Coordinates of N, CA and C in Angstrom, one line a residue:
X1 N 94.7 139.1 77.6 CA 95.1 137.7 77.9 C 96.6 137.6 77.9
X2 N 96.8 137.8 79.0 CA 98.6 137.8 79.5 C 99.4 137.0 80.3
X3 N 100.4 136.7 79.7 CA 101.1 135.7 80.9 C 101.1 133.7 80.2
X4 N 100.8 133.7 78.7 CA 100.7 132.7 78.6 C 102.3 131.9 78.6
X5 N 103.1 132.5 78.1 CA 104.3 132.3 77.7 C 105.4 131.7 79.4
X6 N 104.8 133.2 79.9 CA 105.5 132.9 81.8 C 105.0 131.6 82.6
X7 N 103.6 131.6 82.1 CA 103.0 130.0 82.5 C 103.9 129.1 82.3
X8 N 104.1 128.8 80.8 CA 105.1 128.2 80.4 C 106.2 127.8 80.9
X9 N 107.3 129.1 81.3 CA 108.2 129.1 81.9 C 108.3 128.4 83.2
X10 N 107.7 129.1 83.9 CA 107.9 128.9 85.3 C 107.4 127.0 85.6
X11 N 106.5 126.2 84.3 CA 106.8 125.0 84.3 C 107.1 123.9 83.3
X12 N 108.7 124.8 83.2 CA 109.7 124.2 81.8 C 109.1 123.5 81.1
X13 N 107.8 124.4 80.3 CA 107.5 124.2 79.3 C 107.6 125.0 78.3
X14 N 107.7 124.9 76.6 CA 108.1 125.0 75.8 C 106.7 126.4 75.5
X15 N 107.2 127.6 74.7 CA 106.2 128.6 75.2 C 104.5 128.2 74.6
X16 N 104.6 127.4 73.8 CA 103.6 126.6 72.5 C 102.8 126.2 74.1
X17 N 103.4 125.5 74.8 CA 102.5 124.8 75.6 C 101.5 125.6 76.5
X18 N 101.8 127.3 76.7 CA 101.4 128.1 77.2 C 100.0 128.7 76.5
X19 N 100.9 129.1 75.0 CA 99.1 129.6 74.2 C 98.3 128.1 74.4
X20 N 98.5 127.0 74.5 CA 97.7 125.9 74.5 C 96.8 126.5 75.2
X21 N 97.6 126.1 76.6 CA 96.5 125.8 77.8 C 95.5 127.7 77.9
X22 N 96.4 128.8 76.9 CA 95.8 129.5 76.9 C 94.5 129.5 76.3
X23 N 94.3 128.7 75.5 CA 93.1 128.6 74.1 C 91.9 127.9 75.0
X24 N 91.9 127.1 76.3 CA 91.5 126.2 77.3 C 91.0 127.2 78.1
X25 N 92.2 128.1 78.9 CA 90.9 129.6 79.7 C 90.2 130.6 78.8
X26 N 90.8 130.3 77.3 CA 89.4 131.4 76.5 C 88.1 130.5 76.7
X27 N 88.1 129.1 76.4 CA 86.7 128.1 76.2 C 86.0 128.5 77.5
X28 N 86.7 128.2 78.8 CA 86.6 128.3 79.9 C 85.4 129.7 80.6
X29 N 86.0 130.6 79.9 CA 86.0 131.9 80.0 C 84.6 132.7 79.3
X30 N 84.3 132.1 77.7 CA 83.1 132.1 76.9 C 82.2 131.4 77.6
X31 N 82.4 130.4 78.0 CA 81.1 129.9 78.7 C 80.8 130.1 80.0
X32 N 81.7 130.3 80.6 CA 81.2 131.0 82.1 C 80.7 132.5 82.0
X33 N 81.1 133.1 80.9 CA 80.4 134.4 80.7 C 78.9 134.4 80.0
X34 N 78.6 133.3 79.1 CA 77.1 132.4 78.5 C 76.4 132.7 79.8
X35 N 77.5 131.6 80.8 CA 76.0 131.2 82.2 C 76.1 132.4 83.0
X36 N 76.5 133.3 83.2 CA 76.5 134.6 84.1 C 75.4 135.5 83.3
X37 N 75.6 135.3 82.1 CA 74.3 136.3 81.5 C 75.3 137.7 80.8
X38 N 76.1 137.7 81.0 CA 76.9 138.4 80.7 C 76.5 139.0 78.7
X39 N 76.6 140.3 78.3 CA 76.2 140.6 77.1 C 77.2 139.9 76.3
X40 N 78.5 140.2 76.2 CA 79.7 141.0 75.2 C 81.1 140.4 75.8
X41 N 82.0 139.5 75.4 CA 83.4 139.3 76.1 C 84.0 139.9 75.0
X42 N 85.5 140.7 74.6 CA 86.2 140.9 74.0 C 87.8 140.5 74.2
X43 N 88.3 139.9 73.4 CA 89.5 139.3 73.9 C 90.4 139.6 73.3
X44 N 92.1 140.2 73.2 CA 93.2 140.7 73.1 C 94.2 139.3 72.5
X45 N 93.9 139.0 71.2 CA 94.4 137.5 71.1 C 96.0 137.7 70.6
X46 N 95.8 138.6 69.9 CA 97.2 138.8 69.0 C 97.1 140.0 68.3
X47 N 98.4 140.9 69.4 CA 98.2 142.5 68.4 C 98.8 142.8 67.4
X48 N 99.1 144.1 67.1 CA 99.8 144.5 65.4 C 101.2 144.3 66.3
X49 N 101.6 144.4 67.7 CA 102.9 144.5 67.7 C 103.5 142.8 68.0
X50 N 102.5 142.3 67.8 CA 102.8 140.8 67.9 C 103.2 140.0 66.8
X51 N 103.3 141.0 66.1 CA 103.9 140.5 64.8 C 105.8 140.1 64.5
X52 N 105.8 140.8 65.6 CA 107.6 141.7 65.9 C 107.8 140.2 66.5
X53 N 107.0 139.3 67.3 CA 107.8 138.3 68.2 C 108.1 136.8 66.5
X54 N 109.2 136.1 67.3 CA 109.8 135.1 66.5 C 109.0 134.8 65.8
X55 N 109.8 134.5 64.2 CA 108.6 134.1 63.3 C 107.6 132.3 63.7
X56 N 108.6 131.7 64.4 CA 108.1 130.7 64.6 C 107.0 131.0 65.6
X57 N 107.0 131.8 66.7 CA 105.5 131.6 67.4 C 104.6 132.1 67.0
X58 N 104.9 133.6 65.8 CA 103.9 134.1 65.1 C 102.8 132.9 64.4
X59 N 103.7 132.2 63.9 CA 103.0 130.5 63.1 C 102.4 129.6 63.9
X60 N 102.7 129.7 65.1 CA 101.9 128.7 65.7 C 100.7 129.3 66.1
X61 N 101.1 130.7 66.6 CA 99.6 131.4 67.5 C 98.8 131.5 65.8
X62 N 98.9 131.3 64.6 CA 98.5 131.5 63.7 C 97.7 130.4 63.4
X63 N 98.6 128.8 63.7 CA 97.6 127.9 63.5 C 96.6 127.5 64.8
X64 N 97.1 128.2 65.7 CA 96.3 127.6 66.6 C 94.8 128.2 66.6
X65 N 94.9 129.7 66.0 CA 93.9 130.2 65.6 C 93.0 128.9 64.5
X66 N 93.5 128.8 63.5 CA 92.9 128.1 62.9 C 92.4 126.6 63.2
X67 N 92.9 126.5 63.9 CA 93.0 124.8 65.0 C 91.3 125.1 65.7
X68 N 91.4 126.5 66.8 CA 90.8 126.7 67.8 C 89.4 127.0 67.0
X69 N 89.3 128.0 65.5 CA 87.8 127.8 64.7 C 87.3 126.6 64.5
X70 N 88.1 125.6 63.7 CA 87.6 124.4 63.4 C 87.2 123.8 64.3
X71 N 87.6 123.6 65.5 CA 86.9 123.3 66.6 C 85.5 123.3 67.4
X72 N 86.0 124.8 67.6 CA 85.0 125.6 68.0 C 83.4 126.1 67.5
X73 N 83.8 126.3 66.9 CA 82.4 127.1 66.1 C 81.3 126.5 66.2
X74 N 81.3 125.5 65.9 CA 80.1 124.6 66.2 C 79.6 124.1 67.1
X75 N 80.4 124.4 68.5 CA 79.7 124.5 69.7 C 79.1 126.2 69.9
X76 N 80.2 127.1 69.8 CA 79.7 128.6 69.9 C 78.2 128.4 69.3
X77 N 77.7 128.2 67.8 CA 76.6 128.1 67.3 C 75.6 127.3 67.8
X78 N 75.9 126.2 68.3 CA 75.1 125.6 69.3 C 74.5 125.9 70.6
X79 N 75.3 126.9 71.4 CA 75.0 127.5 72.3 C 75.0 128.5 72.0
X80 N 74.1 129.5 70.8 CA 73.8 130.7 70.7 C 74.3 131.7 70.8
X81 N 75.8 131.7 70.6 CA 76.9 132.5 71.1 C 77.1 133.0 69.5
X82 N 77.7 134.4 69.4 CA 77.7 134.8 68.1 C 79.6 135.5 68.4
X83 N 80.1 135.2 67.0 CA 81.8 135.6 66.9 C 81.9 136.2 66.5
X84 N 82.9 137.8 67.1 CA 83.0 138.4 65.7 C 84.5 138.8 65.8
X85 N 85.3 139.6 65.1 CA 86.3 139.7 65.0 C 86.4 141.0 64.0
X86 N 87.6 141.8 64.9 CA 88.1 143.0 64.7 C 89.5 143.0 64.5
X87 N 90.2 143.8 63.5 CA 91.6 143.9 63.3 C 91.7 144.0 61.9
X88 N 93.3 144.2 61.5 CA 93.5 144.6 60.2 C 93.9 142.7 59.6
X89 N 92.1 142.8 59.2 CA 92.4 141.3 58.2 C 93.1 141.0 57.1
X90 N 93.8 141.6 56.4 CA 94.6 142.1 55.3 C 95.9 141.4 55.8
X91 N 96.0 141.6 57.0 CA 97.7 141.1 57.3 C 97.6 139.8 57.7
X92 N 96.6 138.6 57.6 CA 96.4 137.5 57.9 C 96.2 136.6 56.6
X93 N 96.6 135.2 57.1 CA 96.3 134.3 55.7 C 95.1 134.1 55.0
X94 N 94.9 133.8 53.8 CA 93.6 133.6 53.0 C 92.6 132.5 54.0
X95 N 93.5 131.4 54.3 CA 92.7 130.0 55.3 C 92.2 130.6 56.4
X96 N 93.1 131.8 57.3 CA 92.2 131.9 58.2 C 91.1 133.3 57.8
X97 N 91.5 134.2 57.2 CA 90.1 135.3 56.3 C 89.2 134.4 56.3
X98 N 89.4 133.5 55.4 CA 88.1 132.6 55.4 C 87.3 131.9 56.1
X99 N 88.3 131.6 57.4 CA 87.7 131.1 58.8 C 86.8 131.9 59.5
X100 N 87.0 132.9 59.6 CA 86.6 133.8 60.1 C 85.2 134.4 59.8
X101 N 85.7 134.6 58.3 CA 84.6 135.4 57.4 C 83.4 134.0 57.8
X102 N 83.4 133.0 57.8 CA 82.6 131.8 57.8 C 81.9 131.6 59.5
X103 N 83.2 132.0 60.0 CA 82.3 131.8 61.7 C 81.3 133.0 61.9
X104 N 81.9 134.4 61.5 CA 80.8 135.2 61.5 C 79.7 134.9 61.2
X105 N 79.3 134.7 60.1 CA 78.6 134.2 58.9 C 77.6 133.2 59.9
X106 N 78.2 132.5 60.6 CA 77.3 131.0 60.5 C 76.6 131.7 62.4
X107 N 77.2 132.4 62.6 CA 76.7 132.9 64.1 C 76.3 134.1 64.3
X108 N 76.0 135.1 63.2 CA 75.5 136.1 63.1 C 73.8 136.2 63.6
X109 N 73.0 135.2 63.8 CA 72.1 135.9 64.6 C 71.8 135.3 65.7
X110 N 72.9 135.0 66.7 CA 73.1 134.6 67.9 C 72.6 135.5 68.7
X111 N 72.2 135.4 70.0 CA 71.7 136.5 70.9 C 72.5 135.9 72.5
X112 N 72.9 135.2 72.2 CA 73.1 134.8 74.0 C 74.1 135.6 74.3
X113 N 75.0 135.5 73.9 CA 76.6 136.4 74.0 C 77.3 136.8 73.0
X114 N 78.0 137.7 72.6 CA 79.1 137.9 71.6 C 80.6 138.2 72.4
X115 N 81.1 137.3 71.4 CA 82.6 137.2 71.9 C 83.8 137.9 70.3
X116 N 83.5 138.9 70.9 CA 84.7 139.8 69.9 C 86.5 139.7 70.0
X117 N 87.1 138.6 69.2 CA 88.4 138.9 69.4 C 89.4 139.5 68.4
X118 N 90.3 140.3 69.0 CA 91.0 140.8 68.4 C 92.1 140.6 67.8
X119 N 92.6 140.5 66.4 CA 93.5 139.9 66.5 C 94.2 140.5 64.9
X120 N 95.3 141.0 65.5 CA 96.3 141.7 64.4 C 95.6 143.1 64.6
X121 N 95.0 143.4 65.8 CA 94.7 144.5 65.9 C 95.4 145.8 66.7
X122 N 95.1 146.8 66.8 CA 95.9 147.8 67.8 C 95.2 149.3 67.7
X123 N 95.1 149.6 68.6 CA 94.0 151.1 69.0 C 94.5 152.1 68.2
X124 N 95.7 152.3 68.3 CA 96.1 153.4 66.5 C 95.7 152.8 65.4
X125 N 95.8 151.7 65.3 CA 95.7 151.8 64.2 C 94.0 151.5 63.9
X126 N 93.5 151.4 64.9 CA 92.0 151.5 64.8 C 91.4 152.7 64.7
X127 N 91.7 153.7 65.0 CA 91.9 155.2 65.7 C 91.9 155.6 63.8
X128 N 93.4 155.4 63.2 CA 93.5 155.7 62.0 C 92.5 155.3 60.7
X129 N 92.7 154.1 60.8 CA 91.7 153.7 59.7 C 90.1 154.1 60.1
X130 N 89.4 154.7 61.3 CA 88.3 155.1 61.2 C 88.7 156.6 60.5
X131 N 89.8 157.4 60.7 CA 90.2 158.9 60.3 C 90.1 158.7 59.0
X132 N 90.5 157.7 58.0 CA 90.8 157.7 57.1 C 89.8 157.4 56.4
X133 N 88.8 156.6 56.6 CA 87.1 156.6 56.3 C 86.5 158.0 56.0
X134 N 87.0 158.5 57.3 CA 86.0 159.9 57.5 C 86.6 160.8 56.1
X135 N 87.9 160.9 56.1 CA 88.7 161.9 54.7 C 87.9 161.4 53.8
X136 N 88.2 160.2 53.4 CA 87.7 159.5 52.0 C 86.7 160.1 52.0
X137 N 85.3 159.8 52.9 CA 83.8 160.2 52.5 C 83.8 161.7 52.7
X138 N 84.8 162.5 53.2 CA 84.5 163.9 52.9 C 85.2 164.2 52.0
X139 N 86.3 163.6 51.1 CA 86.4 163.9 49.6 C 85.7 163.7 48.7
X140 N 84.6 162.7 49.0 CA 83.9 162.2 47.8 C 82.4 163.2 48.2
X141 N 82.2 164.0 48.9 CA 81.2 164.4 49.1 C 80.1 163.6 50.0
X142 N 80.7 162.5 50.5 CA 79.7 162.0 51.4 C 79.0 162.1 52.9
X143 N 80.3 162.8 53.5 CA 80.1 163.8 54.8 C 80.6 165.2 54.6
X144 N 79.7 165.8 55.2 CA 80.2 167.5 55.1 C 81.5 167.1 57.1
X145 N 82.2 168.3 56.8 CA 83.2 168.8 57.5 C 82.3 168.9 58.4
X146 N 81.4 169.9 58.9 CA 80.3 170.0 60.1 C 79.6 168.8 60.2
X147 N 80.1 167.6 59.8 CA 79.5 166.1 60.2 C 80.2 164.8 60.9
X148 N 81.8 165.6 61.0 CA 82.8 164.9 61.8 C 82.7 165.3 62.8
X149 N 81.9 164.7 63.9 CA 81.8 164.5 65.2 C 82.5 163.8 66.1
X150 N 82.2 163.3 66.9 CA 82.6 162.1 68.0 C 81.8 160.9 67.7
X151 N 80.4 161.1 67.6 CA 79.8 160.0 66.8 C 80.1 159.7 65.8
X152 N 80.1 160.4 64.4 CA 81.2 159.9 63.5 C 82.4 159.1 62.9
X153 N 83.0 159.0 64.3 CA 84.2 158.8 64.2 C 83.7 157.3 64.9
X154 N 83.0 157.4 66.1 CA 83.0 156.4 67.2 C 82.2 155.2 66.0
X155 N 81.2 155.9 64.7 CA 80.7 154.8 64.1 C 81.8 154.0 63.2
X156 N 82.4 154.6 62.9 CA 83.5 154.1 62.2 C 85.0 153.1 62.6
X157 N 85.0 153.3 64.2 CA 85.8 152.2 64.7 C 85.7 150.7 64.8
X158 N 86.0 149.7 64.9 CA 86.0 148.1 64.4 C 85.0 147.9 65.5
X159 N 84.7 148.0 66.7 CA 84.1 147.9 68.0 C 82.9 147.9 67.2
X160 N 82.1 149.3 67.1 CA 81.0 149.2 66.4 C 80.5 148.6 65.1
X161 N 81.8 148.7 63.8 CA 81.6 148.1 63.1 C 81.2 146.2 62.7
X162 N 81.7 146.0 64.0 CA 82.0 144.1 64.3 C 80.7 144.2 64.6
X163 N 80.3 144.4 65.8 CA 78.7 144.2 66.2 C 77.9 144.9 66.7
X164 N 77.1 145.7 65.9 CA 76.3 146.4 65.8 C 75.4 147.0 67.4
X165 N 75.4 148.1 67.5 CA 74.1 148.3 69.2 C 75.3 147.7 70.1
X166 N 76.5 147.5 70.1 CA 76.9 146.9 71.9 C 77.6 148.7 72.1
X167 N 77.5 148.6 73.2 CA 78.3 149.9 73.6 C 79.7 149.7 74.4
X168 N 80.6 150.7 74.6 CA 81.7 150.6 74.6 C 82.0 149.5 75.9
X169 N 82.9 149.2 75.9 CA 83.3 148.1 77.3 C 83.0 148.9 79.1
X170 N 82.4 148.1 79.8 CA 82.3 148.3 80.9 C 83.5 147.9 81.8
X171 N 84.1 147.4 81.6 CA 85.4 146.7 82.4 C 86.1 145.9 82.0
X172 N 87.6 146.1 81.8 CA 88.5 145.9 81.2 C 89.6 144.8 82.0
X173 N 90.1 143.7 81.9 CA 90.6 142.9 82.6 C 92.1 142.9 82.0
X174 N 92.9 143.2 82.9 CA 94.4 142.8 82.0 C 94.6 141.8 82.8
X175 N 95.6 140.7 82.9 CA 96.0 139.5 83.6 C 97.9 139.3 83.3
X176 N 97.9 138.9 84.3 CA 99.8 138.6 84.2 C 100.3 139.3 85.0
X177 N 99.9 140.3 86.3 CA 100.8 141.5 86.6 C 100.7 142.6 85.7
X178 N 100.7 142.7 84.7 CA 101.7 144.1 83.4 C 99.9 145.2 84.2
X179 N 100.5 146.6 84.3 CA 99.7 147.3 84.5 C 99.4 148.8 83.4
X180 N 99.0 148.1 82.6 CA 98.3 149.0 81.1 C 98.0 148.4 80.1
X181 N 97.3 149.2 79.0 CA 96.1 148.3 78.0 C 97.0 148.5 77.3
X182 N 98.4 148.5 77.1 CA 98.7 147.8 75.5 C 98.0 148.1 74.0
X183 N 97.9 149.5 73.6 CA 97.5 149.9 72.6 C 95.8 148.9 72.4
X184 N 95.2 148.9 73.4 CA 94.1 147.9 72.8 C 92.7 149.1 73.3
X185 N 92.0 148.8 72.0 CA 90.5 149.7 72.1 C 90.7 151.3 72.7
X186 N 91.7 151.7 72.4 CA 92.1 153.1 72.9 C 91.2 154.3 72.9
X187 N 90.3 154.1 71.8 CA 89.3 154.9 71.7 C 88.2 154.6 72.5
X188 N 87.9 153.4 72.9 CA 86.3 152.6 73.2 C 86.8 152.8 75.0
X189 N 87.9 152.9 75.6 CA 88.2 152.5 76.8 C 87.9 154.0 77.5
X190 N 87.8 154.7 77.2 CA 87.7 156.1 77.4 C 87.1 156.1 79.1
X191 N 86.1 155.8 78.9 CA 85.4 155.5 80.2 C 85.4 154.4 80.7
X192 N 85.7 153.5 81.0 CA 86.0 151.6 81.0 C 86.5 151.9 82.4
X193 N 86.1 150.5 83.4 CA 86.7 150.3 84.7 C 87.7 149.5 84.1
X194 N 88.6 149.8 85.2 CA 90.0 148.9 84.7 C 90.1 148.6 85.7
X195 N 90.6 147.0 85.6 CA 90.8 146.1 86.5 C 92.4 145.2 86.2
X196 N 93.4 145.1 87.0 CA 94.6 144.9 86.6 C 94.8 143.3 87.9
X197 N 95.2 142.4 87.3 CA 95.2 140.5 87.9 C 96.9 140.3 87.6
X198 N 97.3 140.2 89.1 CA 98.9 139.5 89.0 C 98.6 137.5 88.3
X199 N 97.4 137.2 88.1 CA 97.2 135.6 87.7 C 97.4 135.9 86.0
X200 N 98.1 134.8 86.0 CA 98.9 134.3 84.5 C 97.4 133.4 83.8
X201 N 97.1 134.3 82.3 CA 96.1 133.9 81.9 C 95.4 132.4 81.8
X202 N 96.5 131.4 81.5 CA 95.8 130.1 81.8 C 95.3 129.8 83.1
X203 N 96.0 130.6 84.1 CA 95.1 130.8 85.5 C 93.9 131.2 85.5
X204 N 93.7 131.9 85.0 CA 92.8 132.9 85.3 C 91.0 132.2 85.3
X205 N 90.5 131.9 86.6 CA 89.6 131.4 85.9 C 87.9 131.8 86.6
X206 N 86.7 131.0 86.8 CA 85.2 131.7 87.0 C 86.0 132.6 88.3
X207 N 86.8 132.1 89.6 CA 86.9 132.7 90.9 C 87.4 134.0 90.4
X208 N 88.3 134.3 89.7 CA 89.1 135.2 89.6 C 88.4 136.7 88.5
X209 N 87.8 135.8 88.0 CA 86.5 136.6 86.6 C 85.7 137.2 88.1
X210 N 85.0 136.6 89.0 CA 83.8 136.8 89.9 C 84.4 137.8 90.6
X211 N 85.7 138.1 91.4 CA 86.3 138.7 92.0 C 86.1 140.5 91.1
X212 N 86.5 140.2 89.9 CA 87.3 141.3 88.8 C 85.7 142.0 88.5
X213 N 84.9 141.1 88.7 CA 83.3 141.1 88.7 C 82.8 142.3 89.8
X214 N 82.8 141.7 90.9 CA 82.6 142.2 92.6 C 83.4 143.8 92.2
X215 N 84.5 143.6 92.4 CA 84.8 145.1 92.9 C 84.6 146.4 91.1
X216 N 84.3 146.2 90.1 CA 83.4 146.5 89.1 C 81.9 147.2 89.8
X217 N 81.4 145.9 90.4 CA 80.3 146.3 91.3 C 80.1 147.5 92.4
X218 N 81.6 147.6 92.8 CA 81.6 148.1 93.8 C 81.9 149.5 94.1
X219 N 82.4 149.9 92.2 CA 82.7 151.5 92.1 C 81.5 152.2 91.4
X220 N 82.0 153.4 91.8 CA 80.4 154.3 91.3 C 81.4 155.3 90.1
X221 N 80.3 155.3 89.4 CA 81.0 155.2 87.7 C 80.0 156.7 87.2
X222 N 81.3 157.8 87.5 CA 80.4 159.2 87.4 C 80.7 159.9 85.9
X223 N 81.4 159.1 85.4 CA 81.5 160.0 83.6 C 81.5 161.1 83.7
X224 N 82.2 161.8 84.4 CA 82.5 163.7 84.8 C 81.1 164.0 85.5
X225 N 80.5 163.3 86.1 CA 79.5 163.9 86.9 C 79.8 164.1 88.6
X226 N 79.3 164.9 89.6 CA 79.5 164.5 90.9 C 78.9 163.3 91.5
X227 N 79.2 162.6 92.3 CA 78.4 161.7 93.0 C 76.9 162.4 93.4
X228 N 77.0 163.3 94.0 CA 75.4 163.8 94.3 C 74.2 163.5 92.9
X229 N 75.4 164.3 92.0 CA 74.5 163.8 90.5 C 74.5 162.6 89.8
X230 N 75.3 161.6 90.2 CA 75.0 160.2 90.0 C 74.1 159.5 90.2
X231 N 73.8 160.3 92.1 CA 73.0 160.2 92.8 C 71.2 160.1 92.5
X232 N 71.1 161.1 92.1 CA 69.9 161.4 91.4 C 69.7 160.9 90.0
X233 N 70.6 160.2 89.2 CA 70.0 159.7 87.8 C 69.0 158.1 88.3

């Protein structure tokens, strides 16, 4: 979700006014993905390196977080939509842990959609703390060394850990022009269609989703296989 800030800019608005209208194409965005039928949205809200920008917008994109649960949730829950949330929760305030820990909680056995956002998160360090799982339970005797696989590791990243049975992302949307994923799901994107939008995220909306949709549709997705052998599964 890119480009809220340039929104901003380009109509001498103050950058606050940009995450706004940004929090407006997430709502936008959850529910057009509800009525498409769509499994699983995951969203890029605020990374580990987003910590580094002015303390003052760090604070606001902080309350707006907290602004946008109290709001929210009880429509998510309403329309059968389940939240979950990945990232290093440790580095966030007790008000929102608690926010969070509560929206999970109250929408945990939602089936219509899951909307996973990320926030204070980053693909190293997602990468590490599943490595560091794996040590721990092989010092204590809980995995043997011949038990550190690819599955292993893949069970132990936040993706799987947040919500259970989804499999890794099928297509990846960046927005704003910028052309790369920004330390995000570095491990889960492995095979992922990437799809890259010059539209500034508060733009961004069903036309431009439908579009990013369509040509998704329109590639043949061989996971190191030949097309002949694609052919025949």
């Amino acid at each position: 979700m890119d480009g809220n800030g340039r929104w901003a800019s380009e109509r001498g608005l103050p950058r606050n006014a940009g995450h706004r209208a940004g929090v407006k194409a997430v709502r936008a965005s959850i529910e057009y993905c509800a009525r498409r039928g769509i499994e699983a949205l995951t969203l890029f809200a605020f990374s580990s390196e987003n910590w580094q920008r002015p303390q003052e917008e760090v604070g606001l994109l902080m309350t707006l977080f907290l602004e946008a649960l109290d709001r929210e949730v009880a429509d998510l829950d309403k329309n059968n939509i389940r939240i979950c949330f990945i990232g290093d929760r440790a580095l966030l305030s007790s008000a929102l842990q608690t926010r969070i820990a509560n929206a999970e909680s109250r929408t945990a056995n939602n089936t219509r959609l899951t909307v996973l956002i990320a926030v204070a998160y980053g693909g190293r360090w997602d990468i590490t703390q599943a490595a560091k799982q794996v040590a721990e339970e092989c010092v204590a005797g809980r995995l043997k060394v011949t038990e550190v696989t690819e599955a292993a590791l893949q069970e132990r990243m936040s993706l799987a850990g947040a919500a259970k049975g989804l499999v890794e992302p099928d297509l990846f949307i960046r927005t704003g022009g910028e052309q790369r994923i920004s330390n995000f799901l570095l491990w889960d994107l492995a095979y992922t269609e990437l799809y890259f939008s010059a539209v500034l995220w508060p733009d961004f909306d069903e036309r431009e989703l439908d579009a990013a949709i369509a040509l998704f549709s329109s590639r043949e997705r061989r996971f190191g296989l030949t097309s002949a052998q694609v052919a025949k599964v």
